[in-house]
């Protein structure tokens, strides 16, 4: 499956499937701090920010003409001194998980960071999201910090783990 994937810049026409993939992760309470579904209209400013800033890409993974995942590199902390640091987010369609797509997609992003002047990637992952923690650790990300019990999902307090990796000097 992974060798048949095309990675490309997201287009506005992709936003409904991007939102659908994102919303599919909310009930599992492992990937996002959102507890209710978001709408396409709510995500338009986020999409526009990526589309307008060519150094903050938003890509989709496509197989057989169908989007099966997306990955974004977003500004960290919003101040100029952090322009070479980004936060990575990767979301996969339910049917695309566990097949190596996440690994390949993150590697694709890492391989292209030099084009955007990115030197450091940060991943913010819930402490109970073992599959995502393992994915990033396999790719050389290290634990750089943790915020204990900062999120509450269904009355359960959750830790947020910060993983980081230098990708360019």
XYZ file of C-alpha atoms in Angstrom:
169
model
C 0.000 0.000 0.000
C 2.670 2.500 1.028
C 4.514 2.378 -2.294
C 1.328 3.464 -4.110
C 0.913 6.688 -2.119
C 1.232 10.131 -3.661
C 2.025 13.082 -1.390
C 0.906 16.488 -2.570
C 0.055 19.966 -1.329
C -3.489 20.110 0.013
C -6.069 22.049 -1.963
C -9.205 23.726 -0.626
C -11.238 20.933 -2.231
C -9.441 18.512 0.144
C -10.634 20.321 3.258
C -13.833 18.272 3.762
C -11.902 14.974 3.781
C -9.146 16.507 5.937
C -11.820 17.487 8.466
C -13.511 14.078 8.217
C -10.229 12.281 8.928
C -9.550 14.610 11.856
C -13.054 14.134 13.252
C -12.697 10.355 13.012
C -9.997 10.515 15.707
C -12.030 12.465 18.266
C -14.088 9.580 19.749
C -10.935 7.541 20.500
C -9.662 10.265 22.868
C -6.038 9.471 21.989
C -5.021 11.907 19.272
C -6.650 15.309 19.715
C -7.782 17.487 22.588
C -10.962 18.359 20.699
C -13.932 16.614 22.252
C -16.543 17.601 19.664
C -16.352 17.430 15.881
C -15.089 20.492 14.046
C -16.638 21.872 10.878
C -15.109 22.672 7.530
C -15.972 26.339 8.115
C -14.127 26.312 11.455
C -11.014 24.857 9.804
C -10.894 27.291 6.857
C -8.708 29.855 8.699
C -6.266 27.075 9.649
C -6.192 25.874 6.040
C -5.703 29.414 4.738
C -2.795 29.999 7.121
C -1.007 26.971 5.661
C -1.915 27.826 2.090
C -0.712 31.427 2.408
C 2.549 30.608 4.221
C 4.545 28.439 1.846
C 6.961 27.616 4.688
C 4.188 25.877 6.653
C 3.049 23.071 4.356
C -0.111 21.049 4.566
C 0.133 17.852 2.562
C -2.282 15.056 1.810
C -1.500 11.419 1.121
C -3.491 10.025 -1.763
C -4.023 6.471 -2.951
C -6.026 5.615 -6.062
C -7.247 9.208 -6.233
C -8.560 9.195 -2.656
C -7.086 11.154 0.254
C -6.135 8.727 3.028
C -4.242 11.069 5.360
C -2.825 14.508 5.920
C 0.209 16.075 7.572
C 0.876 19.666 8.566
C 3.903 21.591 9.745
C 2.607 24.507 11.820
C 4.330 27.463 13.394
C 5.465 26.941 16.941
C 4.621 29.681 19.420
C 4.042 32.289 16.705
C 7.091 34.454 17.339
C 9.857 35.229 14.812
C 12.657 33.628 16.837
C 10.905 30.265 16.441
C 10.525 30.423 12.638
C 12.842 27.419 12.127
C 10.780 25.274 14.535
C 7.474 23.630 13.670
C 4.853 21.438 15.237
C 4.018 18.334 13.223
C 0.531 16.848 13.015
C -0.299 13.680 11.110
C -3.745 12.131 10.779
C -4.674 9.009 8.866
C -7.947 7.566 7.662
C -9.083 4.654 9.800
C -8.365 2.170 6.996
C -4.837 3.536 6.442
C -3.582 3.125 10.007
C -1.049 0.479 10.973
C 0.263 -0.041 7.429
C 3.404 2.094 7.460
C 1.844 5.228 6.001
C 2.505 7.298 9.138
C 6.189 6.394 9.083
C 6.558 7.188 5.392
C 4.572 10.421 5.672
C 6.657 11.743 8.577
C 9.843 10.770 6.732
C 8.544 12.627 3.668
C 8.065 15.740 5.802
C 11.511 15.423 7.376
C 13.098 15.023 3.926
C 11.493 18.286 2.767
C 12.136 20.453 5.845
C 15.257 22.034 4.331
C 13.069 23.546 1.586
C 11.184 25.534 4.234
C 14.069 26.578 6.469
C 12.919 24.186 9.192
C 15.558 22.965 11.632
C 13.488 21.495 14.462
C 10.269 19.486 14.558
C 8.172 19.125 17.693
C 5.428 16.560 18.229
C 2.874 17.031 21.026
C 1.412 13.623 21.864
C -0.828 12.398 24.673
C 1.097 10.143 27.044
C -1.426 7.326 26.592
C -1.093 7.393 22.786
C 1.498 4.626 22.687
C 1.282 3.981 18.903
C 2.117 7.619 18.085
C 4.853 7.816 20.703
C 6.450 4.668 19.266
C 6.147 5.962 15.707
C 8.011 9.168 16.465
C 10.584 7.475 18.685
C 11.348 4.976 15.881
C 12.013 7.983 13.653
C 14.587 9.413 16.041
C 12.441 11.851 17.992
C 13.407 12.172 21.649
C 11.373 13.112 24.694
C 12.081 16.785 25.336
C 9.416 17.410 27.945
C 6.097 16.528 29.469
C 3.115 18.318 30.903
C 1.503 16.035 33.479
C -2.296 15.915 33.667
C -2.879 19.037 31.543
C -5.782 17.638 29.517
C -9.029 16.168 30.716
C -10.852 13.775 28.424
C -14.073 12.233 29.722
C -13.085 13.083 33.310
C -9.666 11.404 32.926
C -6.603 13.609 33.276
C -4.025 13.043 30.563
C -0.351 13.906 30.161
C 1.052 15.681 27.132
C 4.482 14.509 25.970
C 6.724 16.697 23.828
C 9.005 14.910 21.390
C 11.567 16.750 19.326
C 14.056 16.208 16.561
C 16.661 18.387 14.893
C 16.382 17.845 11.162
C 18.770 20.483 9.774
C 21.677 22.465 11.145
